Short mmCIF file of C-alpha atoms in Angstrom, two decimals:
data_model
loop_
_atom_site.label_atom_id
_atom_site.label_comp_id
_atom_site.label_asym_id
_atom_site.label_seq_id
_atom_site.Cartn_x
_atom_site.Cartn_y
_atom_site.Cartn_z
CA MET L 8 -20.86 8.61 113.78
CA THR L 9 -21.45 9.36 117.45
CA ASP L 10 -23.06 12.50 118.83
CA SER L 11 -19.72 13.52 120.34
CA THR L 12 -18.06 13.22 116.92
CA VAL L 13 -20.71 15.44 115.37
CA ALA L 14 -20.24 18.01 118.12
CA ALA L 15 -16.48 17.99 117.63
CA ALA L 16 -16.90 18.45 113.87
CA ASP L 17 -19.38 21.32 114.26
CA PRO L 18 -18.59 23.69 117.12
CA PHE L 19 -21.58 25.84 116.10
CA ALA L 20 -23.90 23.03 117.14
CA VAL L 21 -24.17 25.04 120.35
CA PHE L 22 -26.14 27.63 118.34
CA ALA L 23 -28.19 25.10 116.35
CA ALA L 24 -31.44 25.80 118.21
CA LEU L 25 -31.11 29.59 117.92
CA GLN L 26 -33.09 31.61 115.41
CA LYS L 27 -32.58 35.21 114.37
CA ASN L 28 -33.18 37.62 117.29
CA ASP L 29 -32.88 34.89 119.91
CA ASP L 30 -30.78 35.73 122.97
CA ALA L 31 -27.14 34.65 123.00
CA PRO L 32 -26.31 31.73 125.32
CA ALA L 33 -25.79 32.89 128.90
CA TRP L 34 -22.13 31.80 128.98
CA LEU L 35 -21.37 33.97 125.95
CA ALA L 36 -23.40 36.97 127.10
CA GLU L 37 -21.78 36.93 130.54
CA ALA L 38 -18.27 36.81 129.07
CA VAL L 39 -18.98 39.65 126.61
CA THR L 40 -20.53 42.02 129.14
CA ALA L 41 -17.69 41.38 131.59
CA GLY L 42 -15.04 41.68 128.90
CA TRP L 43 -16.25 45.02 127.50
CA GLY L 44 -17.22 46.32 130.95
CA LEU L 45 -20.94 46.53 130.26
CA ASP L 46 -23.87 46.39 132.66
CA SER L 47 -25.41 42.97 132.23
CA MET L 48 -28.82 44.23 133.36
CA SER L 49 -29.10 46.82 130.58
CA THR L 50 -27.32 44.84 127.85
CA THR L 51 -28.98 42.41 125.44
CA ILE L 52 -27.20 40.28 122.86
CA LYS L 53 -29.30 38.74 120.08
CA LEU L 54 -28.43 36.51 117.14
CA ILE L 55 -28.14 38.00 113.67
CA ALA L 56 -26.92 34.97 111.69
CA VAL L 57 -24.76 31.85 111.73
CA SER L 58 -22.42 31.22 108.81
CA GLU L 59 -18.61 31.03 108.90
CA ASN L 60 -19.04 32.84 112.23
CA ALA L 61 -21.95 33.66 114.49
CA THR L 62 -22.90 37.34 114.59
CA PHE L 63 -24.89 39.04 117.32
CA ARG L 64 -26.38 42.51 117.81
CA LEU L 65 -25.46 44.08 121.14
CA GLU L 66 -27.86 46.65 122.58
CA VAL L 67 -27.55 48.80 125.69
CA ASP L 68 -30.76 50.23 127.13
CA GLY L 69 -32.56 49.13 123.98
CA ARG L 70 -30.24 50.98 121.59
CA PRO L 71 -27.89 49.14 119.19
CA ARG L 72 -24.29 49.61 120.26
CA ALA L 73 -22.22 46.97 118.48
CA VAL L 74 -22.13 43.92 116.26
CA LEU L 75 -20.26 40.98 117.75
CA ARG L 76 -18.58 38.31 115.69
CA VAL L 77 -17.99 34.98 117.41
CA HIS L 78 -15.35 33.05 115.50
CA ARG L 79 -15.69 29.34 114.83
CA PRO L 80 -12.97 27.65 116.90
CA ALA L 81 -9.99 26.43 114.85
CA TYR L 82 -11.35 28.02 111.65
CA VAL L 83 -9.14 31.14 111.77
CA ASP L 84 -6.31 31.52 114.25
CA PRO L 85 -6.00 34.59 116.51
CA GLN L 86 -3.20 36.18 114.49
CA GLN L 87 -5.29 35.98 111.34
CA ILE L 88 -8.23 37.58 113.14
CA ALA L 89 -5.97 40.36 114.42
CA SER L 90 -4.60 40.87 110.90
CA GLU L 91 -8.09 41.30 109.48
CA LEU L 92 -8.82 44.00 112.06
CA THR L 93 -5.50 45.68 111.28
CA TRP L 94 -6.44 45.91 107.61
CA VAL L 95 -9.89 47.30 108.41
CA GLN L 96 -8.25 50.01 110.50
CA ALA L 97 -5.78 50.75 107.69
CA LEU L 98 -8.58 51.08 105.15
CA ALA L 99 -10.36 53.50 107.46
CA ALA L 100 -7.20 55.61 107.70
CA GLU L 101 -6.06 55.44 104.07
CA THR L 102 -9.26 55.50 101.97
CA ASP L 103 -12.48 57.49 101.97
CA VAL L 104 -14.58 54.30 102.01
CA PRO L 105 -16.52 53.90 105.27
CA VAL L 106 -15.74 50.67 107.11
CA PRO L 107 -16.79 49.50 110.59
CA GLU L 108 -15.00 50.91 113.61
CA VAL L 109 -13.25 48.18 115.58
CA LEU L 110 -14.21 48.42 119.27
CA PRO L 111 -11.35 47.46 121.60
CA LEU L 112 -11.74 46.04 125.07
CA PRO L 113 -10.96 48.36 128.01
CA ASP L 114 -7.32 47.18 128.03
CA GLY L 115 -6.90 48.09 124.34
CA SER L 116 -6.90 44.52 123.02
CA LEU L 117 -9.12 43.71 120.05
CA MET L 118 -10.24 40.16 120.83
CA LEU L 119 -11.93 38.46 123.75
CA ALA L 120 -11.14 34.79 124.33
CA VAL L 121 -14.14 32.95 125.78
CA ASP L 122 -13.99 29.43 127.19
CA GLN L 123 -17.17 27.44 126.68
CA PRO L 124 -18.43 25.69 129.81
CA ALA L 125 -19.03 21.97 129.85
CA GLU L 126 -22.76 22.51 130.38
CA PRO L 127 -24.67 22.89 128.12
CA PRO L 128 -22.80 20.17 126.18
CA LYS L 129 -19.44 21.58 125.17
CA THR L 130 -18.96 21.64 121.38
CA ALA L 131 -15.44 23.04 121.05
CA ASP L 132 -12.05 22.68 122.67
CA GLY L 133 -10.10 25.87 123.15
CA PRO L 134 -11.44 29.41 123.28
CA TRP L 135 -13.97 31.15 121.10
CA TYR L 136 -12.64 34.51 119.92
CA VAL L 137 -15.06 37.43 119.95
CA VAL L 138 -14.54 40.80 118.25
CA ALA L 139 -16.78 43.88 118.27
CA PHE L 140 -17.56 46.52 115.67
CA ALA L 141 -19.51 49.73 116.20
CA PHE L 142 -23.13 49.38 115.10
CA ILE L 143 -23.77 51.00 111.72
CA GLU L 144 -27.08 52.65 110.99
CA GLY L 145 -28.51 51.95 107.56
CA GLU L 146 -29.85 49.20 105.37
CA VAL L 147 -28.04 46.16 104.03
CA LEU L 148 -28.11 46.30 100.22
CA GLU L 149 -29.33 42.71 100.04
CA ASP L 150 -32.48 43.79 101.92
CA MET L 151 -33.24 46.69 99.60
CA THR L 152 -35.93 46.46 96.95
CA ASP L 153 -33.43 47.27 94.19
CA PRO L 154 -29.69 47.39 94.97
CA ARG L 155 -28.74 47.47 91.29
CA PRO L 156 -28.02 51.23 91.08
CA TYR L 157 -25.15 50.79 93.55
CA TYR L 158 -22.97 48.44 91.50
CA ARG L 159 -20.97 51.15 89.78
CA ARG L 160 -20.02 52.50 93.20
CA ILE L 161 -19.20 48.97 94.38
CA GLY L 162 -16.78 48.67 91.47
CA GLU L 163 -15.16 51.98 92.43
CA ILE L 164 -14.83 50.92 96.06
CA THR L 165 -13.26 47.62 95.03
CA ALA L 166 -10.66 49.42 92.93
CA GLN L 167 -9.88 51.77 95.84
CA PHE L 168 -9.35 48.76 98.10
CA HIS L 169 -7.02 47.21 95.52
CA ASP L 170 -5.01 50.41 95.24
CA GLN L 171 -4.63 50.56 99.02
CA SER L 172 -3.74 46.87 99.17
CA GLN L 173 -0.93 47.33 96.66
CA ARG L 174 0.64 50.36 98.32
CA TRP L 175 0.15 49.32 101.96
CA SER L 176 3.16 48.14 103.93
CA ARG L 177 1.71 45.31 105.97
CA PRO L 178 3.06 44.62 109.48
CA GLU L 179 5.65 41.85 109.61
CA ASP L 180 3.33 39.61 111.62
CA PHE L 181 0.38 40.11 109.23
CA ASP L 182 -1.20 36.76 108.37
CA ARG L 183 -4.29 35.89 106.35
CA PHE L 184 -5.26 32.74 104.48
CA THR L 185 -5.32 32.35 100.68
CA TRP L 186 -8.07 31.90 98.13
CA ASN L 187 -6.26 29.74 95.58
CA ILE L 188 -8.02 27.28 93.28
CA GLU L 189 -7.48 24.44 95.73
CA ASP L 190 -9.14 26.56 98.45
CA MET L 191 -12.22 26.98 96.24
CA LEU L 192 -12.71 23.67 94.46
CA GLY L 193 -12.23 19.98 95.11
CA GLU L 194 -12.13 17.67 98.10
CA GLY L 195 -9.76 19.90 100.05
CA SER L 196 -11.67 23.14 99.44
CA ARG L 197 -12.36 25.32 102.44
CA TRP L 198 -16.16 25.29 102.20
CA GLY L 199 -16.94 21.92 100.62
CA ASP L 200 -16.92 20.23 97.23
CA TRP L 201 -19.78 21.10 94.86
CA ARG L 202 -19.89 17.45 93.81
CA ASN L 203 -21.38 16.61 97.20
CA ALA L 204 -24.55 18.57 96.41
CA GLU L 205 -27.71 16.74 95.32
CA LEU L 206 -27.32 16.87 91.53
CA THR L 207 -28.95 15.15 88.59
CA PRO L 208 -26.58 13.46 86.12
CA GLU L 209 -27.20 16.32 83.65
CA GLN L 210 -26.39 18.96 86.29
CA GLN L 211 -23.25 17.07 87.31
CA SER L 212 -22.09 16.88 83.69
CA LEU L 213 -22.74 20.57 82.97
CA MET L 214 -20.95 21.74 86.11
CA ALA L 215 -17.98 19.47 85.51
CA ALA L 216 -17.61 20.75 81.95
CA ALA L 217 -17.89 24.37 83.12
CA GLU L 218 -15.29 23.76 85.83
CA ALA L 219 -12.87 22.27 83.31
CA LYS L 220 -13.32 25.21 80.93
CA ALA L 221 -12.92 27.79 83.69
CA LEU L 222 -9.76 26.15 85.02
CA GLN L 223 -8.29 26.10 81.53
CA GLU L 224 -9.22 29.77 81.07
CA VAL L 225 -7.53 30.93 84.28
CA ALA L 226 -4.44 28.73 83.85
CA PRO L 227 -2.31 31.64 82.51
CA LEU L 228 -3.42 33.75 85.47
CA THR L 229 -2.63 31.09 88.06
CA GLN L 230 0.72 30.25 86.47
CA SER L 231 1.94 33.84 86.13
CA GLY L 232 1.49 34.83 89.76
CA GLN L 233 0.37 38.25 88.56
CA GLY L 234 -2.57 40.27 89.85
CA LEU L 235 -2.41 38.89 93.39
CA GLY L 236 -3.01 40.80 96.59
CA LEU L 237 -5.01 41.19 99.77
CA ILE L 238 -8.72 41.40 98.93
CA HIS L 239 -12.09 41.53 100.69
CA ALA L 240 -13.20 38.37 98.84
CA ASP L 241 -16.93 38.79 99.58
CA LEU L 242 -18.03 42.19 98.30
CA ARG L 243 -21.65 41.26 97.70
CA PRO L 244 -24.83 43.12 98.75
CA SER L 245 -25.12 41.33 102.08
CA ASN L 246 -21.78 42.87 103.11
CA ILE L 247 -22.49 46.44 102.05
CA MET L 248 -24.77 48.90 103.83
CA SER L 249 -26.36 52.11 102.65
CA ALA L 250 -27.22 55.13 104.77
CA GLY L 251 -28.31 58.24 102.94
CA GLY L 252 -26.84 56.84 99.74
CA GLU L 253 -23.36 56.41 101.23
CA LEU L 254 -22.05 52.86 101.19
CA THR L 255 -20.23 51.19 104.08
CA VAL L 256 -18.36 47.92 103.51
CA ILE L 257 -18.68 45.40 106.34
CA ASP L 258 -17.72 41.80 107.13
CA PHE L 259 -14.05 41.36 106.22
CA ASP L 260 -13.87 37.89 107.75
CA ASP L 261 -13.21 36.27 104.34
CA CYS L 262 -10.43 38.69 103.42
CA GLY L 263 -7.26 37.01 102.24
CA PHE L 264 -4.71 36.73 99.47
CA SER L 265 -6.02 35.98 96.00
CA TRP L 266 -6.39 37.49 92.57
CA PHE L 267 -7.79 41.00 92.58
CA LEU L 268 -10.23 39.81 89.91
CA TYR L 269 -11.77 37.40 92.42
CA ASP L 270 -13.46 40.43 93.98
CA PHE L 271 -15.38 40.79 90.70
CA ALA L 272 -16.53 37.20 91.03
CA SER L 273 -17.58 37.61 94.64
CA ALA L 274 -19.65 40.73 93.87
CA PHE L 275 -22.30 38.62 92.09
CA THR L 276 -22.35 35.67 94.48
CA PHE L 277 -25.68 33.80 94.40
CA ILE L 278 -27.18 36.05 91.67
CA GLU L 279 -25.09 35.09 88.62
CA HIS L 280 -28.15 33.38 87.09
CA GLU L 281 -30.45 36.41 87.31
CA THR L 282 -31.42 38.14 84.07
CA TYR L 283 -30.36 41.54 85.42
CA THR L 284 -26.84 40.46 86.38
CA PRO L 285 -25.09 41.25 83.05
CA ALA L 286 -26.21 44.87 83.35
CA ILE L 287 -24.90 45.30 86.88
CA ALA L 288 -21.68 43.45 86.00
CA LYS L 289 -21.11 46.06 83.30
CA ASP L 290 -21.84 48.79 85.86
CA TRP L 291 -19.28 47.24 88.21
CA ILE L 292 -16.64 47.23 85.48
CA ALA L 293 -17.44 50.85 84.58
CA GLY L 294 -16.94 51.86 88.20
CA TYR L 295 -13.79 49.81 88.63
CA THR L 296 -12.14 51.09 85.44
CA SER L 297 -12.83 54.67 86.48
CA VAL L 298 -10.13 54.01 89.11
CA ARG L 299 -8.01 51.10 87.79
CA PRO L 300 -7.67 49.77 84.22
CA LEU L 301 -8.84 46.35 83.03
CA ASN L 302 -7.96 44.83 79.66
CA GLN L 303 -9.98 42.25 77.74
CA ASP L 304 -7.89 39.32 78.98
CA GLN L 305 -8.52 40.39 82.56
CA ILE L 306 -12.26 40.61 81.92
CA SER L 307 -12.21 37.05 80.54
CA TYR L 308 -10.32 35.88 83.63
CA ALA L 309 -12.86 37.64 85.83
CA CYS L 310 -15.76 35.83 84.13
CA ALA L 311 -13.98 32.48 84.54
CA LEU L 312 -13.38 33.19 88.22
CA SER L 313 -17.08 34.02 88.54
CA MET L 314 -17.94 30.55 87.21
CA ILE L 315 -15.49 29.06 89.71
CA ARG L 316 -16.99 31.15 92.50
CA ARG L 317 -20.48 29.87 91.68
CA LEU L 318 -19.30 26.27 91.89
CA GLN L 319 -17.47 27.11 95.11
CA MET L 320 -20.70 28.38 96.63
CA VAL L 321 -22.59 25.24 95.64
CA GLY L 322 -19.96 23.48 97.74
CA TRP L 323 -20.63 26.03 100.48
CA THR L 324 -24.28 24.98 100.63
CA THR L 325 -23.20 21.41 101.44
CA THR L 326 -21.54 22.53 104.69
CA HIS L 327 -23.75 25.40 105.91
CA ARG L 328 -27.15 25.97 107.44
CA GLU L 329 -29.96 26.57 104.98
CA ASP L 330 -31.10 29.63 106.93
CA ALA L 331 -27.75 31.32 106.21
CA LEU L 332 -29.37 32.47 102.94
CA PRO L 333 -32.78 33.85 101.99
CA PRO L 334 -34.99 30.89 100.94
CA ALA L 335 -35.32 31.99 97.31
CA ILE L 336 -31.55 32.29 96.90
CA TRP L 337 -30.90 28.92 98.53
CA ALA L 338 -33.47 27.25 96.28
CA GLN L 339 -31.71 28.51 93.13
CA GLN L 340 -28.22 27.34 94.02
CA VAL L 341 -28.25 24.10 92.05
CA PRO L 342 -30.67 24.84 89.18
CA GLY L 343 -29.26 28.34 88.75
CA THR L 344 -25.72 27.01 88.63
CA ALA L 345 -26.66 24.47 85.97
CA ARG L 346 -28.10 27.27 83.83
CA ILE L 347 -25.06 29.50 84.09
CA ALA L 348 -22.76 26.54 83.47
CA GLN L 349 -24.54 26.11 80.16
CA ASN L 350 -24.22 29.85 79.48
CA TYR L 351 -20.51 29.78 80.28
CA LEU L 352 -19.92 26.79 77.99
CA THR L 353 -21.55 28.82 75.23
CA SER L 354 -19.67 32.09 75.92
CA ALA L 355 -16.51 32.72 77.97
CA THR L 356 -17.77 36.22 78.84
CA TRP L 357 -21.22 34.89 79.75
CA LEU L 358 -21.64 37.23 82.71
CA LEU L 359 -21.45 40.31 80.48
CA ASP L 360 -23.48 39.03 77.51
#
């Protein structure tokens, strides 16, 4: 494979040398300051993280002003990006859950298209789309010493989002991708196949058996077409902030159409193997059912989807930078998944046992 092929396959290669808090490339910084009408001399733009997108913190005169999201070219089309922002604005208007304020450009548009120059080596054809959200003061739950007390509230928030999703009349041009089984697992999955991870034969066997059981468990759900809607799809601690005890939900870039119960699965992403997770899963359900009911069949489906989600995220590690996760979490992806696969094979409601 040639260097040019690698570059074409990974547009974010242009950010490969950047670490957290490094300055954004000059071509990006110049386009952003011009687009939002900012003074380039008093504006700094520094990397937060690189994952599905690259995120940057924008400061003016040393004070945080916005968070920028730079979309991976060809990953999500402009109409899907616009639809995400439309839903965020609708949630702000129709629920009491704090969400980020979308910051428009001076002309009222919500996205800035940025063409990457040929030098340094161009890694993407077509524009990069940049969106901006008002900076939110507070602490990300993932960075807190103990985020466990917040899971009941996370369950409540999720149920409020589902209520809004069901009653909301979406614009005719609204367009978001799906999170169906084929989007999560297998060779055609969006983030990579878990089978491509470095696995021992025992780990491979356990995960394959757990996948087969989970797919059999959710078959009635997938065949009925019931319980589907627009969901956040990544309501985990890294996407929730706390300020004075009030929670703000951020990062809707994975939002799409799937089963409402998939939001349960996503809430425990990367921590399903921890000994404390059953307790917080019960807290989540208590919060959710204070707003929307769940029966025992739905709880079983939710646990199966959580097993599927864990396998999906092992696939995710095969296509993403290691520094996209805290080192301890990254290190537990394979061995932790093998353990919970064994737990799930023993009990279908493993996450609540």
